[in-house]
Coordinates of C-alpha atoms in Angstrom, one line a residue:
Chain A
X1 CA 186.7 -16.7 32.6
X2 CA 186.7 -13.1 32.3
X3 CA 184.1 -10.7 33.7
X4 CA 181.6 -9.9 31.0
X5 CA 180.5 -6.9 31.8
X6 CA 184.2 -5.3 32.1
X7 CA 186.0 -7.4 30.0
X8 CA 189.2 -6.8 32.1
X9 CA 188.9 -8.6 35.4
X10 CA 188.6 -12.8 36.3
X11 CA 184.9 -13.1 36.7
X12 CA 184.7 -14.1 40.9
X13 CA 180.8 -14.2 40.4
X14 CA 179.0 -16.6 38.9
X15 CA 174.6 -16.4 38.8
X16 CA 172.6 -18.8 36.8
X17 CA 169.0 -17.5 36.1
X18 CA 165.6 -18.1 34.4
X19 CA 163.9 -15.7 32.5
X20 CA 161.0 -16.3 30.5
X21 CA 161.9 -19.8 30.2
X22 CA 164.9 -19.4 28.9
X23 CA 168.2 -20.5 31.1
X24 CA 171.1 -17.2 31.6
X25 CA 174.1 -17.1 32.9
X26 CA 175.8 -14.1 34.6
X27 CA 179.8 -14.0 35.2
X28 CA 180.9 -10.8 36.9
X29 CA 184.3 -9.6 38.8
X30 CA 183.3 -8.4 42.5
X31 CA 183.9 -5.4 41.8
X32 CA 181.2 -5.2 38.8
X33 CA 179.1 -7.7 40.9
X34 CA 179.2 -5.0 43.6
X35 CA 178.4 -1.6 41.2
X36 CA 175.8 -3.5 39.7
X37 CA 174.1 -4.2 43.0
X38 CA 174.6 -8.1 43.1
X39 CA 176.3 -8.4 46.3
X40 CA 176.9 -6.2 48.9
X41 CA 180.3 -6.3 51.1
X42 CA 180.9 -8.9 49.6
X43 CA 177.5 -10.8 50.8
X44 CA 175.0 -11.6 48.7
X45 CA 172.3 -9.0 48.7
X46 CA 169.3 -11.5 47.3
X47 CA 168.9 -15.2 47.7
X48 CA 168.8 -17.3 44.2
X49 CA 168.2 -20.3 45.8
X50 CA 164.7 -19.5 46.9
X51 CA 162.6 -19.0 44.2
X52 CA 160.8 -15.8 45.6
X53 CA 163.5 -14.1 44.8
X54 CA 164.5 -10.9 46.6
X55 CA 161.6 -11.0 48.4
X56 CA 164.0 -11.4 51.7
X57 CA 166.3 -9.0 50.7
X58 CA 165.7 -6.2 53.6
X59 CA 165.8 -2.5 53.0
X60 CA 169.3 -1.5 53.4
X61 CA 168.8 0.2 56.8
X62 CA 168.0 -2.7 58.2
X63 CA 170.5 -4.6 57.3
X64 CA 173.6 -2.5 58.2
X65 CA 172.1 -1.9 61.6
X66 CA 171.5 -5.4 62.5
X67 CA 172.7 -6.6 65.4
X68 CA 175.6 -9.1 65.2
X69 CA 173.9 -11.4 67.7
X70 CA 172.0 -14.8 67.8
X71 CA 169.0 -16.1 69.1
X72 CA 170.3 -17.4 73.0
X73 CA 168.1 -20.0 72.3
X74 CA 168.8 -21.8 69.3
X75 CA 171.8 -20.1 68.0
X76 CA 170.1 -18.9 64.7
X77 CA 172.1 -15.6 63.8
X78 CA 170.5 -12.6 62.0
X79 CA 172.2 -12.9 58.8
X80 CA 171.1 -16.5 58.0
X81 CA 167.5 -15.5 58.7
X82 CA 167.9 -12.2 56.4
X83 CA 169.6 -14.5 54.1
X84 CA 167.7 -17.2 53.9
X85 CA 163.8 -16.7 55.6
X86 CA 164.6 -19.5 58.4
X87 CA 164.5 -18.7 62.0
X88 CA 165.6 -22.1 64.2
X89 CA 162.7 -22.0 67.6
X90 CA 159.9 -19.9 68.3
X91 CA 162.1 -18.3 70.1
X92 CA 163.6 -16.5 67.3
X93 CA 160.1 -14.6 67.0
X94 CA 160.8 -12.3 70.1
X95 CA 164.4 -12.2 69.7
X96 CA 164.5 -10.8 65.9
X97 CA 160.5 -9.5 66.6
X98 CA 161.8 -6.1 64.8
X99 CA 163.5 -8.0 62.2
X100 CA 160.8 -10.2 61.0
X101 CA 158.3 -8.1 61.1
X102 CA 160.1 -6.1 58.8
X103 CA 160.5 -9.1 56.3
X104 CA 156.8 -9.8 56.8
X105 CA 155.9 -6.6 56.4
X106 CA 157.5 -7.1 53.3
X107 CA 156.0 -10.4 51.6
X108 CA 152.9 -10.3 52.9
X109 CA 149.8 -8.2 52.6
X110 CA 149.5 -8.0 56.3
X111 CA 151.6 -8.5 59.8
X112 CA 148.0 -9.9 61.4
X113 CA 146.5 -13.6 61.1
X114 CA 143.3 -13.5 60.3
X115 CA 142.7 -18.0 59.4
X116 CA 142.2 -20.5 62.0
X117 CA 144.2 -21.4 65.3
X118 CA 142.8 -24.0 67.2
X119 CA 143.8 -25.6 70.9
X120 CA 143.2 -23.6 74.3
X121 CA 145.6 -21.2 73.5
X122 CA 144.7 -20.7 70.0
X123 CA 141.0 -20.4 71.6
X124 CA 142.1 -17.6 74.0
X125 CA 143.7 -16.0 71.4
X126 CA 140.5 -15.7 69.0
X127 CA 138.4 -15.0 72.3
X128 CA 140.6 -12.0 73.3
X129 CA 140.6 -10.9 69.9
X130 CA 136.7 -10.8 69.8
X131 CA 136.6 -9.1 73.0
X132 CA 139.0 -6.2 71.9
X133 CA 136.5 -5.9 68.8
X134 CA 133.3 -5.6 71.0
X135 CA 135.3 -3.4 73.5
X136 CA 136.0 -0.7 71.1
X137 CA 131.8 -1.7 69.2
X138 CA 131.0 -0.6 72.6
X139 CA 133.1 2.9 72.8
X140 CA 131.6 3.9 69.7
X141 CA 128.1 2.7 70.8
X142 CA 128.6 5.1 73.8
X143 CA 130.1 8.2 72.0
X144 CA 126.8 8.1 69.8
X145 CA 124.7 7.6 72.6
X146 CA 123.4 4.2 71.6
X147 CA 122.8 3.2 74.6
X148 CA 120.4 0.0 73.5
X149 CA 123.4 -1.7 71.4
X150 CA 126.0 -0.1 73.9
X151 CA 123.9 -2.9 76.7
X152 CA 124.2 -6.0 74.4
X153 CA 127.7 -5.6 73.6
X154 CA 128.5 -5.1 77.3
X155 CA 126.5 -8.6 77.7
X156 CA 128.7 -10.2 75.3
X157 CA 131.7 -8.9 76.9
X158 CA 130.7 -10.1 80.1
X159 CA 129.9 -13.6 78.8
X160 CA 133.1 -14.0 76.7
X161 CA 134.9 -12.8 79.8
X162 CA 133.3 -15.1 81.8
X163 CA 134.2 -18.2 79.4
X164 CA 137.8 -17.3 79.7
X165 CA 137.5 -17.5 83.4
X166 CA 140.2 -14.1 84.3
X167 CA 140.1 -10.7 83.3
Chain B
X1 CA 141.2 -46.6 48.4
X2 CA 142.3 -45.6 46.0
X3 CA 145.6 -43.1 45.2
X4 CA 145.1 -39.9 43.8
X5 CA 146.5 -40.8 40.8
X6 CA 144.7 -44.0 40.1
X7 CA 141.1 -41.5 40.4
X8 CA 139.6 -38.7 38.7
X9 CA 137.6 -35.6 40.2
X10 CA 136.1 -32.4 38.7
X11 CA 138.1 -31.1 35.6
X12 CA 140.3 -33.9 35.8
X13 CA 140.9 -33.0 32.3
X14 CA 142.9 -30.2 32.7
X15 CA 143.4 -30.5 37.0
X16 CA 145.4 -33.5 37.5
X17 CA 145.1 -32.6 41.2
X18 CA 144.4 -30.7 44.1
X19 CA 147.0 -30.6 47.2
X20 CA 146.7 -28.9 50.4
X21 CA 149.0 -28.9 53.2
X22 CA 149.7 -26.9 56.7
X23 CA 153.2 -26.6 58.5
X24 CA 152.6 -26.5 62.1
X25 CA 155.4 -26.9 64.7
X26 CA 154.9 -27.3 68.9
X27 CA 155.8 -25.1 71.4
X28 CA 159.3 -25.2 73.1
X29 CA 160.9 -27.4 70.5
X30 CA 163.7 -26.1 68.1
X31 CA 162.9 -26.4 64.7
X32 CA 163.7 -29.4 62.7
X33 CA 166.6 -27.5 61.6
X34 CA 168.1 -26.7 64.7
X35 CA 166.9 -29.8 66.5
X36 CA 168.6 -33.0 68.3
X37 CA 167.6 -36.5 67.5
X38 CA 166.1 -36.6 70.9
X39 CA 164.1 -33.5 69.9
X40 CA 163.1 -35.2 66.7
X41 CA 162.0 -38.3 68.7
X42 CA 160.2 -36.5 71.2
X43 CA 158.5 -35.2 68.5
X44 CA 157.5 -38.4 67.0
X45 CA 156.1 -39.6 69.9
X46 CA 154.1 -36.9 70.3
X47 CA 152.4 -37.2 67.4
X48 CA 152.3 -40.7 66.7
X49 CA 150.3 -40.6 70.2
X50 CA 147.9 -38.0 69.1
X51 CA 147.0 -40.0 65.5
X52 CA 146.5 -43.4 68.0
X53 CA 143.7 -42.1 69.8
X54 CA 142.1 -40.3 66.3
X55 CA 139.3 -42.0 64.3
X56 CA 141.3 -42.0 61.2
X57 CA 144.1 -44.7 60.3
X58 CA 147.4 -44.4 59.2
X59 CA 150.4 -46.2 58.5
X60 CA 154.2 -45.4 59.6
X61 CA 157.2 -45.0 57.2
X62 CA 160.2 -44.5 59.3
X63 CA 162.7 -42.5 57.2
X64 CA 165.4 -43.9 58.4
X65 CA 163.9 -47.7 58.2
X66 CA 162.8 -47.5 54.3
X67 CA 165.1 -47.8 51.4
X68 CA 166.4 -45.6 49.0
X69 CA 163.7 -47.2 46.4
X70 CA 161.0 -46.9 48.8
X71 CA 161.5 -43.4 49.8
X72 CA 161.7 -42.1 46.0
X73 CA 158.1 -44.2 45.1
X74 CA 156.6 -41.9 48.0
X75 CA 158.3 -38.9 46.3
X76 CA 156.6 -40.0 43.2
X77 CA 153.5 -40.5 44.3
X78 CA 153.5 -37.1 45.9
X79 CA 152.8 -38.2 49.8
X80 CA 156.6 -37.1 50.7
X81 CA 158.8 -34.1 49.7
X82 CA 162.4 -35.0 47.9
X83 CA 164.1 -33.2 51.3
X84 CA 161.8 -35.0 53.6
X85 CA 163.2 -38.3 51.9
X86 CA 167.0 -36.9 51.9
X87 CA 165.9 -36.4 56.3
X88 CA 169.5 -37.1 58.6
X89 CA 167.2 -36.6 61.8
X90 CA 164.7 -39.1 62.7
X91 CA 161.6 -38.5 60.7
X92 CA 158.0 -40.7 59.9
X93 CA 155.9 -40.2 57.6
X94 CA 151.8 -40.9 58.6
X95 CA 149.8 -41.9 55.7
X96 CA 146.3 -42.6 55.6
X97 CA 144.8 -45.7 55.2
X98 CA 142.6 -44.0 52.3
X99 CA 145.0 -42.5 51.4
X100 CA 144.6 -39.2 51.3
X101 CA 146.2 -37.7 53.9
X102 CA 149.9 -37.8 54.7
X103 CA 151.6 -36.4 57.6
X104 CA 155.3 -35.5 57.5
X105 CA 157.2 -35.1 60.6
X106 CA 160.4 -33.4 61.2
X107 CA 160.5 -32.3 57.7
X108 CA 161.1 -28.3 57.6
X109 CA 158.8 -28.2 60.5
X110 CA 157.7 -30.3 62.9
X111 CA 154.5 -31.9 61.4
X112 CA 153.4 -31.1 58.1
X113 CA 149.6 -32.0 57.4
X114 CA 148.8 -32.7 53.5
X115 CA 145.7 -33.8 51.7
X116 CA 145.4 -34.3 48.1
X117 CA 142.8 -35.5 45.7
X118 CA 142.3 -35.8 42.1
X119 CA 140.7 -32.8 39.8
X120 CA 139.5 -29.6 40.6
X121 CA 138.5 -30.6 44.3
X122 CA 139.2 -27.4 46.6
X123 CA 136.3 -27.7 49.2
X124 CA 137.0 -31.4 49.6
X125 CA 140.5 -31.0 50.0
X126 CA 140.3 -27.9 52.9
X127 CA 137.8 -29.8 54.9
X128 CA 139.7 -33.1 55.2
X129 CA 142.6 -31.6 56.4
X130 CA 141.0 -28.8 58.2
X131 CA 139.4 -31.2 60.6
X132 CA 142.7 -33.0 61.1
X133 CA 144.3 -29.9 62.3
X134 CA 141.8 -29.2 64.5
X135 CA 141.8 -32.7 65.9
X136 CA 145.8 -32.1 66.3
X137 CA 145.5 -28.8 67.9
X138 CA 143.3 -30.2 70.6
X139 CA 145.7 -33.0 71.5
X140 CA 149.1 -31.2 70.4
X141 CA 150.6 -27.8 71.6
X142 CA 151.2 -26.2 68.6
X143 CA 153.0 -23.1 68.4
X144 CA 151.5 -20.3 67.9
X145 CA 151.6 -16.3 68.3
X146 CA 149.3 -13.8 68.8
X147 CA 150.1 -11.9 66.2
X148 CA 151.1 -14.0 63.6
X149 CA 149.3 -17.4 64.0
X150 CA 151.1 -20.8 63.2
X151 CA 154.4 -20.4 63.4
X152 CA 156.7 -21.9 60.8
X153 CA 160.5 -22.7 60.8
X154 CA 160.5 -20.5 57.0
X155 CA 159.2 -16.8 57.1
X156 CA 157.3 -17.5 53.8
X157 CA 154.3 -20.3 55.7
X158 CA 153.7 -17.9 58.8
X159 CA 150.6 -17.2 59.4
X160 CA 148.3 -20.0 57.9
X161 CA 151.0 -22.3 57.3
X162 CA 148.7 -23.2 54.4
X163 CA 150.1 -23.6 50.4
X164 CA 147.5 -25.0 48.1
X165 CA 148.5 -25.9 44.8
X166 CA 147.5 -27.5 41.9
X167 CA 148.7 -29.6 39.0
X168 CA 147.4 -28.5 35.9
X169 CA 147.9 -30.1 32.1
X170 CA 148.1 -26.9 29.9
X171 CA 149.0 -28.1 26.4
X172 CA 147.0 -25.5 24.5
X173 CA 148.2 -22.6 26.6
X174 CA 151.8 -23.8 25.7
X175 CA 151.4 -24.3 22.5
X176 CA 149.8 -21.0 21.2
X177 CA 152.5 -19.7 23.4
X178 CA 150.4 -18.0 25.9
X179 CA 152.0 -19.4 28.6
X180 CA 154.7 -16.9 29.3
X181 CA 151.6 -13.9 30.0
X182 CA 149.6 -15.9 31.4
X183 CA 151.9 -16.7 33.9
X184 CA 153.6 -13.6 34.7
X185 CA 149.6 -12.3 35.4
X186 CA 149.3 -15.1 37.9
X187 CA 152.4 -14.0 39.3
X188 CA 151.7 -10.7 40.1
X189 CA 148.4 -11.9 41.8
X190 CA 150.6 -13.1 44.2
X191 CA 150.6 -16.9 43.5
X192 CA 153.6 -18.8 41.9
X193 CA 153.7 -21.1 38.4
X194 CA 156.3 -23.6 38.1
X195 CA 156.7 -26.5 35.9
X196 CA 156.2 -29.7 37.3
X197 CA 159.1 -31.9 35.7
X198 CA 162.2 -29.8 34.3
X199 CA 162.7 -26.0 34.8
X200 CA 161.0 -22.5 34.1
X201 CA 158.4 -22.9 31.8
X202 CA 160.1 -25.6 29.7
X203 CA 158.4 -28.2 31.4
X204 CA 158.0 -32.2 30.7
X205 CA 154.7 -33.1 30.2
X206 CA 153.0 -29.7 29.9
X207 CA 152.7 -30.2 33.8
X208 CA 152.2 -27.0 35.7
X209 CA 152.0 -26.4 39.7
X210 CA 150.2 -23.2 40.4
X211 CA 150.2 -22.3 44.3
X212 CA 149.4 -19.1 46.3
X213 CA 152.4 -17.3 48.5
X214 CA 150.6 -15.0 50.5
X215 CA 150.1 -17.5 54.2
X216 CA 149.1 -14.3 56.7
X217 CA 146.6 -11.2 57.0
X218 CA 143.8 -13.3 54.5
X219 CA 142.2 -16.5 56.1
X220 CA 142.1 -20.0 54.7
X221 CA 138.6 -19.4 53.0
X222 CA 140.0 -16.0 51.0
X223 CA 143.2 -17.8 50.3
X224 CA 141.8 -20.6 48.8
X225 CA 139.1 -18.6 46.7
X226 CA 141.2 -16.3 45.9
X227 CA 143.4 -19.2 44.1
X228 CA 140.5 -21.4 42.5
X229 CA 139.5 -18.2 41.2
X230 CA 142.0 -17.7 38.7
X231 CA 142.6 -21.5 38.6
X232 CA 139.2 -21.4 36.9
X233 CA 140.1 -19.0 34.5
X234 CA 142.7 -20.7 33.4
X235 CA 141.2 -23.8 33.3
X236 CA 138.4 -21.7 30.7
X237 CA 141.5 -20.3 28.7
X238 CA 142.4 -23.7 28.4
X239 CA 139.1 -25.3 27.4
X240 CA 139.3 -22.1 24.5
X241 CA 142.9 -22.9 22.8
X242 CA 142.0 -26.8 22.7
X243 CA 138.9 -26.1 21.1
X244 CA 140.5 -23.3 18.6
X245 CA 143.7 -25.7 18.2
X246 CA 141.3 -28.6 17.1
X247 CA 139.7 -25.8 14.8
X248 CA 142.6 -24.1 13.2
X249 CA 144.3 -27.7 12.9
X250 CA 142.7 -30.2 13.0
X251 CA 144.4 -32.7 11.3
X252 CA 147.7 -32.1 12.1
X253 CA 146.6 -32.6 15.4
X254 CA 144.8 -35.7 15.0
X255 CA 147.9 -37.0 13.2
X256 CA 150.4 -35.7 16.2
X257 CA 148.2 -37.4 18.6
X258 CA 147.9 -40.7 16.9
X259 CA 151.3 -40.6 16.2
X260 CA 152.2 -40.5 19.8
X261 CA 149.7 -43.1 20.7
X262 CA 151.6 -45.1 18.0
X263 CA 155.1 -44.8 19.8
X264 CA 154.1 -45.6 23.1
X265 CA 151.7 -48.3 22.0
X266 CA 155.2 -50.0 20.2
X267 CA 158.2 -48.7 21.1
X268 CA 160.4 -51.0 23.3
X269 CA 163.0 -48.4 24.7
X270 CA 161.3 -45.3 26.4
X271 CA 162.5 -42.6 28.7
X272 CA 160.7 -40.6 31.1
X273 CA 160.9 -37.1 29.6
X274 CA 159.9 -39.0 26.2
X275 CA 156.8 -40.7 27.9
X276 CA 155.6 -37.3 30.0
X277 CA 155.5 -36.0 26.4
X278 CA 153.7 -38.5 24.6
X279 CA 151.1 -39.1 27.1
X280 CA 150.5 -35.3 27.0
X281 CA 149.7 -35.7 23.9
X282 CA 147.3 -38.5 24.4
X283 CA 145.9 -36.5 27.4
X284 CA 145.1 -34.0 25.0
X285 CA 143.5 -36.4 22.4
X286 CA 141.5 -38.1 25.1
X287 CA 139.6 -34.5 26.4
X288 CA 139.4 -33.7 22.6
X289 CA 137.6 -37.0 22.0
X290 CA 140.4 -37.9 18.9
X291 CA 141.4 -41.1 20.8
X292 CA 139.0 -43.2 23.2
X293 CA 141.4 -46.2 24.2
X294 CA 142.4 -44.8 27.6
X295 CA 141.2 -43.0 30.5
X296 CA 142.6 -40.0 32.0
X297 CA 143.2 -41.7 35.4
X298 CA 145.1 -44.8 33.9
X299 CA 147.4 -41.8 32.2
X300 CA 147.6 -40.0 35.7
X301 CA 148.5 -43.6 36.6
X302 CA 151.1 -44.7 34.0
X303 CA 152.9 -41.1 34.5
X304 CA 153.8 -42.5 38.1
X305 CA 153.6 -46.2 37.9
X306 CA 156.3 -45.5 35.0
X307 CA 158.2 -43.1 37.3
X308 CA 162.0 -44.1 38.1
X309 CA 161.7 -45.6 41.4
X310 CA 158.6 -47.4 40.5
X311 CA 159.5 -49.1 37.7
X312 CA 163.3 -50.1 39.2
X313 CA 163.1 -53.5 40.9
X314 CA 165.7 -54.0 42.9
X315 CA 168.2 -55.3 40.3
X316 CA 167.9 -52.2 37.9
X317 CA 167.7 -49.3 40.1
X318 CA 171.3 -48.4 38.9
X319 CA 170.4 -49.3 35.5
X320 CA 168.8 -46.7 33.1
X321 CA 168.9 -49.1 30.2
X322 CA 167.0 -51.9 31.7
X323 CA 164.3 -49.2 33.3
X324 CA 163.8 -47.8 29.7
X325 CA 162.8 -51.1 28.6
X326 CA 160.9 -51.7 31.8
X327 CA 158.8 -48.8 31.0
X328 CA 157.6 -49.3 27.6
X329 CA 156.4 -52.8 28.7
X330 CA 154.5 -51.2 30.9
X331 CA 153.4 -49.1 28.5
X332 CA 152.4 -51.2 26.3
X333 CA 150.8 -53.6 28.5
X334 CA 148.2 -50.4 29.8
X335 CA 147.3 -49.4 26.2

């Protein structure tokens, strides 16, 4: 099959799509496929399998300055993540922790969790959270001399610190 | 108790149902993905510990214990994913006695709560499996970051882990051909459409999933209202077309609908696609009061009794033929 948008060249690209309902097909030579943006170096630059799209698709910076390494853990390399959206172990979070906030960054409207956690831990982490909150209630309470509110928040500090057992 | 789709809830005309579910994973372990079979059975155990001691029963379906046909009727019914059926590592499936609740584990993550009920049934739905979670997080250690919350094994669940989506029957919608704006709005509100049965918008049935994408930086409560929200509005745009379609044609529609109600009342051959059709149209005549011989659940209840794996005994799961016929006996014997 030839490439159709050159006519000239054996088409080395083939992309089956969806558009308002109705099914298309793409057939492109690489070197069309790669003027018209569909794959880059030869790689593909979005993911048709997943049906968000090119939602993973990084900006181009970070893609050509990725490392070439894998998580030590688990083995899950950088380009099947930016490729696909899957990291193997938790791991992966601190190893690619540049990476995937970038990609969240990206397909989400924020980097922070804001829903439920639950467990100890997840109960530390909400605890610490509030705390940080009344810590910097109580900074402003002090800058505007509020010095009534500045004690309560300093009480709920205390207790909430004292809950948690350290700090 | 019973199934989701042998009930009705609120809007059960147009909401077929309302599904819920949270990927979690625990601390330490690969991913499904990237795990052993010891990992996968370590896993197991784990969990199948935790659901012992809970108030709340279940029953095991080990993946790699059930049979082709077995695994496909739990697709049907919606309790298991088709990749969760396809599992090569050792995986259960937890499903409640009441069946509302099934817990997957080893699918893409390690444990995958869902709940689902009939209708338009949001609050029910979040508070079930809400206080599973929080039963699991107490005796499981999930992982989780500071940061970002749950953890998930694909970029897209972090945060929440939570997808709610819902299957609605849209037959006006389609047929004034409003679908196509309607559902590139929804889209850019940051929640997906997809037809249930068959591909784009082209689907079987009229069947449409509708499901939010955003899992971090809103909370389970904005999420979810955020969703019912313009569920509810379609569910209103709806309710319009129907009423203007019996209005403009009256009919022509009574006619189509009776006609339908004709062929799956007689015929003796009847494929899937055909029937998800047909009984879309009777689904339509029933909320439009033009025919009164069925309910809406035994229609919810037909679509997957009459469903490849369950209507394939053992003898003609290889045979379309013989399930054709199966089907409109079955059919036949409900109307």
């Amino acid at each position: 099959m030839l490439c159709s948008n050159c006519s000239s060249k054996e088409a080395a690209f083939h992309y089956k799509y969806i558009k308002n309902g109705s099914k298309n097909e793409i057939h492109l030579c690489t070197d069309c496929a790669k003027k018209l943006g569909y794959i880059n170096d030869g790689e593909l630059s979005f993911n048709p399998a997943n049906i968000f799209g090119e939602l993973f698709s990084l900006p181009q910076f970070i893609r050509h300055r990725a490392p070439e390494t894998s998580c030590p853990n688990c083995g899950t390399d950088y380009n099947s993540l930016s490729r696909t959206g899957f990291v193997g172990c938790d791991k992966c979070y601190d190893f690619f922790a540049k990476q995937i906030d970038a990609i969240l960054s990206k397909i989400q409207p924020s980097t922070i969790h804001k829903g439920k956690l639950g467990g100890s831990e997840g109960k530390k982490i909400e605890r610490d959270n509030t705390i940080k909150g009344l810590k910097e209630d109580l900074q402003k309470a002090i800058l505007n001399e509020n010095y009534e509110e500045a004690a309560v928040l300093r009480d709920k500090i205390k207790a909430l610190e004292g809950e948690g057992g350290e700090k | 108790m019973a199934k989701w789709f042998e009930d009705a809830g609120k809007n059960s005309d147009i909401v077929l149902s309302t599904r819920i579910r949270f990927a979690r994973n625990l601390k330490g372990i690969p991913y499904p993905k990237k795990m052993t079979a010891e990992d996968a059975k370590r896993v197991i155990a784990l969990v199948e510990a935790a659901l012992e001691e809970m108030n709340y029963t279940f029953t095991k379906y080990d993946m790699q214990k059930l049979s082709p046909n077995e695994k496909e009727r739990l697709v049907e019914e919606r309790y298991i994913s088709p990749d969760f059926a396809s599992s090569k590592i050792p995986s259960c499936a937890y499903i409640s006695d009441d069946n509302n609740v099934s817990i997957m584990v080893n699918e893409e993550d390690h444990i995958r709560i869902q709940c689902i009920y009939a209708g338009l049934e949001d609050k029910k739905t979040y508070d079930l499996i809400s206080k599973i979670d929080t039963y699991l997080s107490e005796k499981l250690d999930y992982a989780i970051h500071e940061k970002y919350g749950h953890l998930t094994s694909c970029l897209t669940n972090v945060g929440t882990g939570m997808r709610i989506s819902f299957m609605m029957h849209l037959p006006a919608i389609v047929m004034f051909k409003a679908s196509e704006g309607i559902f590139s709005a929804i889209s850019k509100l940051g929640l997906t459409v997809r037809g249930m049965y068959g591909e784009g918008t082209k689907s079987a049935g009229h069947l449409f999933q509708i499901s939010n994408q955003v899992t971090l930086g809103k909370d389970e409560n904005e999420i979810i209202n955020d969703i019912t929200h313009v569920v509810e509005g379609v569910i209103a745009k709806e309710k319009e077309l129907r009423q203007e379609l019996l209005n403009q044609k009256g009919l022509v529609l009574e006619d189509k609908i009776m006609r339908s109600f004709g062929l799956l009342k007689n015929a003796r051959i009847m494929q899937s696609k055909e029937m998800m059709n047909l009984l879309s149209d009777l689904r339509l005549g029933l909320s439009l009061g033009i025919t009164q011989n069925i309910s809406l659940k035994d229609i919810t209840r037909l679509m997957i009794m009459a469903s490849r794996a369950h209507i394939s005994s053992s003898e003609t799961s290889d045979a379309p033929f013989e399930r054709d016929v199966e089907r409109a006996k079955l059919i036949r014997n409900t109307l």
